[in-house]
Tab-separated table of C-alpha atoms in Angstrom:
chain	number	residue	atom	x	y	z
A	5	UNK	CA	-0.011	0.441	0.566
A	6	UNK	CA	3.283	2.608	0.409
A	7	UNK	CA	2.225	4.826	-2.633
A	8	UNK	CA	5.249	5.327	-5.442
A	9	UNK	CA	6.289	8.472	-6.695
A	10	UNK	CA	5.117	9.205	-10.103
A	11	UNK	CA	1.870	6.849	-9.327
A	12	UNK	CA	-0.360	10.245	-8.218
A	13	UNK	CA	0.155	13.789	-9.486
A	14	UNK	CA	2.120	16.282	-7.827
A	15	UNK	CA	-1.259	19.138	-7.441
A	16	UNK	CA	-3.509	16.094	-6.033
A	17	UNK	CA	-0.048	14.852	-3.885
A	18	UNK	CA	0.327	18.784	-2.382
A	19	UNK	CA	-3.618	18.553	-1.799
A	20	UNK	CA	-3.465	15.241	0.771
A	21	UNK	CA	0.526	16.669	2.215
A	22	UNK	CA	-2.131	19.959	3.130
A	23	UNK	CA	-5.111	17.227	4.384
A	24	UNK	CA	-2.167	14.650	6.456
A	25	UNK	CA	-0.650	17.549	7.512
A	26	UNK	CA	-3.405	19.341	9.531
A	27	UNK	CA	-4.593	16.273	10.542
A	28	UNK	CA	-0.927	16.038	12.167
A	29	UNK	CA	-1.732	18.228	14.107
A	30	UNK	CA	-4.997	17.895	15.092
A	31	UNK	CA	-3.215	14.892	15.800
A	32	UNK	CA	-0.719	16.562	17.471
A	33	UNK	CA	-3.546	18.155	20.754
A	34	UNK	CA	-5.666	14.820	20.563
A	35	UNK	CA	-3.378	12.781	21.543
A	36	UNK	CA	-2.330	15.174	24.526
A	37	UNK	CA	-5.281	14.195	26.340
A	38	UNK	CA	-4.897	10.206	25.029
A	39	UNK	CA	-1.480	9.939	27.001
A	40	UNK	CA	-0.082	9.738	30.093
A	41	UNK	CA	2.920	9.225	31.787
A	42	UNK	CA	1.738	5.309	31.667
A	43	UNK	CA	0.787	5.063	27.668
A	44	UNK	CA	3.140	7.430	26.491
A	45	UNK	CA	6.010	4.594	26.539
A	46	UNK	CA	3.515	2.331	25.535
A	47	UNK	CA	2.424	4.455	22.097
A	48	UNK	CA	6.718	4.920	21.551
A	49	UNK	CA	6.602	0.839	21.295
A	50	UNK	CA	3.712	0.136	18.861
A	51	UNK	CA	5.028	2.718	16.150
A	52	UNK	CA	8.021	-0.111	16.666
A	53	UNK	CA	6.568	-3.288	16.475
A	54	UNK	CA	3.971	-1.906	13.772
A	55	UNK	CA	7.430	-0.901	11.498
A	56	UNK	CA	8.588	-4.910	12.232
A	57	UNK	CA	5.392	-6.701	11.134
A	58	UNK	CA	5.354	-4.483	8.429
A	59	UNK	CA	8.032	-6.145	7.826
A	60	UNK	CA	6.546	-9.636	7.503
A	61	UNK	CA	5.323	-9.849	3.710
A	62	UNK	CA	2.662	-12.745	3.867
A	63	UNK	CA	1.057	-14.880	1.072
A	64	UNK	CA	-2.284	-13.799	-0.510
A	65	UNK	CA	-2.733	-15.720	-4.060
A	66	UNK	CA	-1.123	-16.794	-6.238
A	67	UNK	CA	1.924	-14.079	-7.027
A	68	UNK	CA	0.601	-11.411	-4.127
A	69	UNK	CA	1.651	-10.664	-0.556
A	70	UNK	CA	0.319	-8.973	2.194
A	71	UNK	CA	1.705	-7.029	4.637
A	72	UNK	CA	-0.288	-4.768	8.181
A	73	UNK	CA	-0.957	-1.587	7.721
A	74	UNK	CA	-1.198	-0.612	12.259
A	75	UNK	CA	-4.173	2.185	11.887
A	76	UNK	CA	-7.024	-0.072	12.943
A	77	UNK	CA	-3.981	-1.958	15.938
A	78	UNK	CA	-2.555	1.659	16.999
A	79	UNK	CA	-5.806	3.582	16.998
A	80	UNK	CA	-7.974	0.531	19.882
A	81	UNK	CA	-3.886	0.662	22.216
A	82	UNK	CA	-3.281	4.222	22.317
A	83	UNK	CA	-5.864	5.691	21.234
A	84	UNK	CA	-7.045	7.278	17.410
A	85	UNK	CA	-4.349	10.601	17.802
A	86	UNK	CA	-2.244	8.777	18.812
A	87	UNK	CA	-3.287	6.037	16.417
A	88	UNK	CA	-2.842	8.250	13.997
A	89	UNK	CA	0.830	9.730	15.088
A	90	UNK	CA	2.361	6.752	14.970
A	91	UNK	CA	1.611	5.332	11.962
A	92	UNK	CA	2.828	8.382	10.147
A	93	UNK	CA	5.836	7.888	12.285
A	94	UNK	CA	6.390	4.688	10.450
A	95	UNK	CA	5.655	5.512	7.329
A	96	UNK	CA	7.986	8.522	7.587
A	97	UNK	CA	11.235	6.554	8.715
A	98	UNK	CA	10.560	3.753	5.696
A	99	UNK	CA	10.580	6.859	3.168
A	100	UNK	CA	13.821	8.500	5.252
A	101	UNK	CA	16.148	6.053	5.928
A	102	UNK	CA	14.443	2.676	3.244
A	103	UNK	CA	13.286	4.616	0.379
A	104	UNK	CA	9.702	2.432	0.812
A	105	UNK	CA	7.082	5.084	0.314
A	106	UNK	CA	7.283	8.147	-2.528
A	107	UNK	CA	8.578	12.008	-0.064
A	108	UNK	CA	6.843	13.311	-2.486
A	109	UNK	CA	3.870	10.768	-2.053
A	110	UNK	CA	4.604	10.632	1.671
A	111	UNK	CA	1.061	13.664	2.012
A	112	UNK	CA	-0.742	11.070	-0.515
A	113	UNK	CA	0.110	8.147	1.916
A	114	UNK	CA	-0.262	9.565	5.159
A	115	UNK	CA	-3.691	9.718	4.044
A	116	UNK	CA	-4.149	6.204	2.677
A	117	UNK	CA	-2.513	4.637	5.419
A	118	UNK	CA	-2.262	6.491	9.022
A	119	UNK	CA	-5.089	8.901	8.299
A	120	UNK	CA	-8.114	6.684	6.733
A	121	UNK	CA	-7.603	3.358	8.470
A	122	UNK	CA	-6.736	4.801	11.918
A	123	UNK	CA	-10.620	7.003	11.366
A	124	UNK	CA	-12.395	3.974	9.744
A	125	UNK	CA	-11.067	1.419	12.220
A	126	UNK	CA	-11.669	2.568	15.180
A	127	UNK	CA	-15.600	4.258	14.466
A	128	UNK	CA	-16.248	0.909	13.404
A	129	UNK	CA	-14.876	-0.599	16.696
A	130	UNK	CA	-16.345	1.858	19.119
A	131	UNK	CA	-19.533	0.688	17.513
A	132	UNK	CA	-19.515	-2.783	17.864
A	133	UNK	CA	-18.499	-2.359	21.497
A	134	UNK	CA	-21.718	-0.323	22.145
A	135	UNK	CA	-23.964	-3.217	21.365
A	136	UNK	CA	-20.864	-6.156	22.042
A	137	UNK	CA	-21.400	-6.926	26.415
A	138	UNK	CA	-18.145	-5.207	28.095
A	139	UNK	CA	-15.964	-8.205	27.839
A	140	UNK	CA	-12.349	-8.978	26.827
A	141	UNK	CA	-13.831	-11.329	24.555
A	142	UNK	CA	-15.519	-8.685	22.231
A	143	UNK	CA	-12.745	-5.894	22.093
A	144	UNK	CA	-11.145	-8.211	20.578
A	145	UNK	CA	-14.018	-9.773	18.079
A	146	UNK	CA	-14.752	-5.778	17.676
A	147	UNK	CA	-10.166	-5.030	16.824
A	148	UNK	CA	-10.706	-7.989	14.186
A	149	UNK	CA	-14.080	-6.330	12.455
A	150	UNK	CA	-12.491	-2.796	12.688
A	151	UNK	CA	-9.577	-3.928	11.569
A	152	UNK	CA	-10.660	-5.988	8.685
A	153	UNK	CA	-12.951	-3.021	6.800
A	154	UNK	CA	-9.393	-1.047	7.275
A	155	UNK	CA	-8.191	-2.246	4.859
A	156	UNK	CA	-10.138	-2.585	1.572
A	157	UNK	CA	-11.112	1.113	2.648
A	158	UNK	CA	-7.623	2.287	2.406
A	159	UNK	CA	-7.808	0.646	-1.218
A	160	UNK	CA	-10.431	2.986	-1.850
A	161	UNK	CA	-9.545	5.705	-0.318
A	162	UNK	CA	-6.313	4.981	-2.692
A	163	UNK	CA	-8.493	4.679	-5.682
A	164	UNK	CA	-10.336	7.597	-5.720
A	165	UNK	CA	-7.049	9.440	-4.846
A	166	UNK	CA	-5.981	7.443	-8.892
A	167	UNK	CA	-8.798	9.218	-10.293
A	168	UNK	CA	-7.828	12.531	-8.932
A	169	UNK	CA	-4.681	12.534	-9.776
A	170	UNK	CA	-3.353	9.652	-11.402
A	171	UNK	CA	-0.792	9.965	-14.025
A	172	UNK	CA	-1.513	7.102	-16.479
A	173	UNK	CA	-4.178	6.486	-18.135
A	174	UNK	CA	-6.094	3.127	-16.555
A	175	UNK	CA	-10.227	2.253	-16.123
A	176	UNK	CA	-10.784	3.036	-12.653
A	177	UNK	CA	-13.182	0.074	-12.671
A	178	UNK	CA	-10.365	-1.826	-13.134
A	179	UNK	CA	-8.254	-0.125	-11.011
A	180	UNK	CA	-11.545	-0.142	-8.074
A	181	UNK	CA	-11.922	-4.068	-8.305
A	182	UNK	CA	-8.521	-4.881	-8.505
A	183	UNK	CA	-7.751	-3.140	-5.243
A	184	UNK	CA	-9.801	-3.747	-3.018
A	185	UNK	CA	-10.629	-7.689	-4.708
A	186	UNK	CA	-7.063	-7.936	-3.807
A	187	UNK	CA	-7.267	-6.158	-0.167
A	188	UNK	CA	-9.499	-7.819	1.050
A	189	UNK	CA	-7.582	-10.958	1.418
A	190	UNK	CA	-4.804	-9.078	3.420
A	191	UNK	CA	-7.598	-6.890	5.552
A	192	UNK	CA	-7.643	-10.946	7.321
A	193	UNK	CA	-4.182	-10.926	7.640
A	194	UNK	CA	-4.677	-7.587	9.478
A	195	UNK	CA	-7.531	-8.945	11.676
A	196	UNK	CA	-5.747	-11.554	12.258
A	197	UNK	CA	-2.719	-10.192	13.798
A	198	UNK	CA	-4.961	-6.915	15.290
A	199	UNK	CA	-6.938	-9.610	17.477
A	200	UNK	CA	-3.928	-11.340	18.546
A	201	UNK	CA	-1.913	-8.911	19.069
A	202	UNK	CA	-4.801	-6.741	21.419
A	203	UNK	CA	-6.261	-10.307	23.052
A	204	UNK	CA	-2.617	-10.219	24.405
A	205	UNK	CA	-2.605	-7.269	25.310
A	206	UNK	CA	-5.406	-6.822	27.549
A	207	UNK	CA	-4.796	-10.387	28.742
A	208	UNK	CA	-2.570	-8.651	30.411
A	209	UNK	CA	-2.625	-5.688	31.020
A	210	UNK	CA	-5.762	-4.327	29.613
A	211	UNK	CA	-5.595	-0.753	32.134
A	212	UNK	CA	-3.193	0.144	29.478
A	213	UNK	CA	-4.848	-0.259	26.080
A	214	UNK	CA	-7.655	2.994	25.230
A	215	UNK	CA	-9.832	0.922	23.231
A	216	UNK	CA	-10.346	-1.583	26.559
A	217	UNK	CA	-11.916	2.028	28.298
A	218	UNK	CA	-14.676	0.613	28.732
A	219	UNK	CA	-13.481	-2.719	30.924
A	220	UNK	CA	-12.590	-0.658	33.343
A	221	UNK	CA	-15.614	2.091	33.856
A	222	UNK	CA	-17.365	1.722	36.709
A	223	UNK	CA	-21.076	2.168	38.069
A	224	UNK	CA	-22.166	6.131	38.317
A	225	UNK	CA	-24.341	7.366	41.554
A	226	UNK	CA	-25.417	10.396	41.583
A	227	UNK	CA	-24.752	12.689	45.241
A	228	UNK	CA	-27.028	15.717	45.638
A	229	UNK	CA	-28.128	15.452	42.192
A	230	UNK	CA	-24.429	15.147	40.329
A	231	UNK	CA	-23.239	11.501	39.075
A	232	UNK	CA	-19.552	9.942	40.680
A	233	UNK	CA	-18.027	7.595	39.508
A	234	UNK	CA	-18.354	4.598	41.747
A	235	UNK	CA	-15.382	3.307	43.765
A	236	UNK	CA	-14.198	0.174	41.574
A	237	UNK	CA	-11.456	-2.428	42.726
A	238	UNK	CA	-8.465	-1.989	40.584
A	239	UNK	CA	-8.181	-3.429	37.599
A	240	UNK	CA	-5.347	-6.816	37.832
A	241	UNK	CA	-2.713	-6.749	36.344
A	242	UNK	CA	-0.748	-9.937	35.009
A	243	UNK	CA	2.755	-8.409	34.613
A	244	UNK	CA	4.244	-4.836	34.900
A	245	UNK	CA	4.356	-2.340	32.625
A	246	UNK	CA	8.123	-2.642	32.424
A	247	UNK	CA	8.071	-5.901	31.778
A	248	UNK	CA	5.819	-5.119	28.719
A	249	UNK	CA	7.834	-2.580	27.079
A	250	UNK	CA	10.320	-5.075	26.920
A	251	UNK	CA	8.853	-7.798	25.762
A	252	UNK	CA	6.837	-6.059	23.172
A	253	UNK	CA	10.720	-4.743	21.740
A	254	UNK	CA	12.511	-8.114	21.849
A	255	UNK	CA	9.725	-9.555	20.241
A	256	UNK	CA	9.545	-6.032	17.570
A	257	UNK	CA	13.076	-7.373	17.334
A	258	UNK	CA	12.981	-10.633	17.040
A	259	UNK	CA	10.164	-10.660	14.199
A	260	UNK	CA	12.550	-7.282	12.020
A	261	UNK	CA	15.887	-8.990	12.892
A	262	UNK	CA	15.108	-12.857	12.503
A	263	UNK	CA	11.617	-13.338	10.996
A	264	UNK	CA	11.653	-11.472	8.415
A	265	UNK	CA	13.739	-13.254	6.061
A	266	UNK	CA	11.050	-15.919	5.967
A	267	UNK	CA	8.952	-12.746	4.636
A	268	UNK	CA	7.030	-13.764	1.211
A	269	UNK	CA	9.170	-12.047	-1.649
A	270	UNK	CA	5.625	-11.445	-3.520
A	271	UNK	CA	5.105	-8.038	-4.158
A	272	UNK	CA	2.777	-6.630	-2.858
A	273	UNK	CA	-1.200	-5.386	-3.188
A	274	UNK	CA	-1.143	-2.613	-4.767
A	275	UNK	CA	3.090	-3.731	-6.237
A	276	UNK	CA	0.735	-6.195	-7.810
A	277	UNK	CA	-2.449	-3.712	-9.253
A	278	UNK	CA	-0.421	-1.553	-10.852
A	279	UNK	CA	2.324	-4.169	-12.170
A	280	UNK	CA	-0.794	-6.405	-13.763
A	281	UNK	CA	-2.801	-2.812	-14.839
A	282	UNK	CA	-0.636	-0.115	-16.144
A	283	UNK	CA	-0.053	1.895	-12.811
A	284	UNK	CA	3.356	1.472	-12.501
A	285	UNK	CA	4.421	2.964	-16.327
A	286	UNK	CA	5.294	6.560	-14.506
A	287	UNK	CA	7.060	5.642	-11.850
A	288	UNK	CA	9.665	7.400	-10.280
A	289	UNK	CA	13.461	7.096	-8.453
A	290	UNK	CA	12.905	7.287	-4.519
A	291	UNK	CA	14.812	10.564	-3.322
A	292	UNK	CA	15.551	7.580	-1.127
A	293	UNK	CA	16.945	5.401	-3.743
A	294	UNK	CA	20.957	5.659	-2.839
A	295	UNK	CA	20.587	5.336	1.503
A	296	UNK	CA	22.630	2.874	3.098
A	297	UNK	CA	19.411	1.100	4.344
A	298	UNK	CA	17.243	1.318	0.207
A	299	UNK	CA	15.422	-1.750	-0.144
A	300	UNK	CA	15.350	-2.907	3.777
A	301	UNK	CA	19.507	-4.086	3.775
A	302	UNK	CA	22.592	-2.727	4.485
A	303	UNK	CA	24.830	-1.692	1.929
A	304	UNK	CA	27.877	-3.079	2.061
A	305	UNK	CA	26.974	-6.494	3.321
A	306	UNK	CA	27.127	-9.552	0.898
A	307	UNK	CA	24.944	-11.897	3.429
A	308	UNK	CA	21.538	-11.488	2.512
A	309	UNK	CA	20.218	-12.646	5.872
A	310	UNK	CA	22.408	-10.230	7.916
A	311	UNK	CA	22.347	-7.785	5.167
A	312	UNK	CA	17.738	-7.611	5.956
A	313	UNK	CA	18.096	-8.858	9.734
A	314	UNK	CA	20.612	-5.422	10.695
A	315	UNK	CA	18.020	-2.837	8.513
A	316	UNK	CA	15.138	-4.465	10.108
A	317	UNK	CA	16.963	-3.817	13.956
A	318	UNK	CA	18.052	-0.423	12.929
A	319	UNK	CA	14.009	0.256	11.263
A	320	UNK	CA	12.730	-1.325	15.175
A	321	UNK	CA	15.610	1.010	17.304
A	322	UNK	CA	15.345	4.047	14.760
A	323	UNK	CA	11.264	3.819	15.230
A	324	UNK	CA	11.080	3.458	18.441
A	325	UNK	CA	13.132	6.077	19.485
A	326	UNK	CA	11.874	8.401	17.318
A	327	UNK	CA	8.713	8.285	18.216
A	328	UNK	CA	9.075	7.817	22.016
A	329	UNK	CA	10.710	11.576	21.198
A	330	UNK	CA	7.277	12.159	19.448
A	331	UNK	CA	4.745	10.577	22.878
A	332	UNK	CA	7.196	11.703	25.725
A	333	UNK	CA	6.894	16.271	24.039
A	334	UNK	CA	3.847	15.959	23.812
A	335	UNK	CA	3.290	14.009	27.428
A	336	UNK	CA	5.087	16.949	29.185
A	337	UNK	CA	3.217	20.099	26.881
A	338	UNK	CA	0.544	18.177	28.190
A	339	UNK	CA	1.180	18.835	32.348
A	340	UNK	CA	2.865	21.874	31.287
A	341	UNK	CA	-0.918	23.332	30.509
A	342	UNK	CA	-1.601	25.651	33.327
A	343	UNK	CA	-5.294	24.415	32.629
A	344	UNK	CA	-3.712	20.688	33.261
A	345	UNK	CA	-1.707	21.504	36.273
A	346	UNK	CA	-4.806	23.069	37.737
């Protein structure tokens, strides 16, 4: 789903850049309300985990693969505003360091992969929780459906962007049918990864999961005509925050540094559709094509396994540092606000 330079024309790319910038500004403000001293470290870890899992392309059809987009996972774990920032950090690291996703198309990718997936997924997730029982299984089930629908939604969004500013003359109907068809299949993989991850975190630390707030909400009592929270017992935690963070980081490093070598080498959904339908005839060389980490390998390291593994580890490390810096800065901005201090 990473759109390279040359797929979408300059005017449309410029408009999406403005949309992306506006959404990021809104998300920075919204993330101040979502993040606290407990969840800010988790947000950086979520970004690193999404980076790692995006390296694991899985086969979905003959000659086609897919990978996690991550918008649903991020929104459910750390909140929709913070989720947009998480995926955007990943896209920025991928574009600059690994030549994955065009730089002039960065606005397109943030709009499609960060904003659309997060908004659609979280809206579906919250809607389902309103009708499902207030249980951990409901959170996991809602995560599955939300993630499943977010991927074809992103495919539809790309089709609309292509209709507005595609650089090749290909039938819109063919593009839409091919994109939605293959990304429905990819959505199944996205849903499975999202549900398994959310279910695992909810099982040990439901108090840290933004989407599991319903599990923590207690009864309301009316006192002197005013509704107040009834006293509730603290949520039982099966592991410490530090242990959860270390486990998540180690898992991300293993996935990116070792498991990624066994990922499918087939083109992903967008690459396959672009090649089959002729959308990629005007693709441009990436501005970071000469990066020492381009194409997820380390330059001058001849062993493919070692090169890819080192690139994955560097990517995870860079993403967790960049993401953590962003989210700690947002958190500090919140604690420094006079109204919040008051």
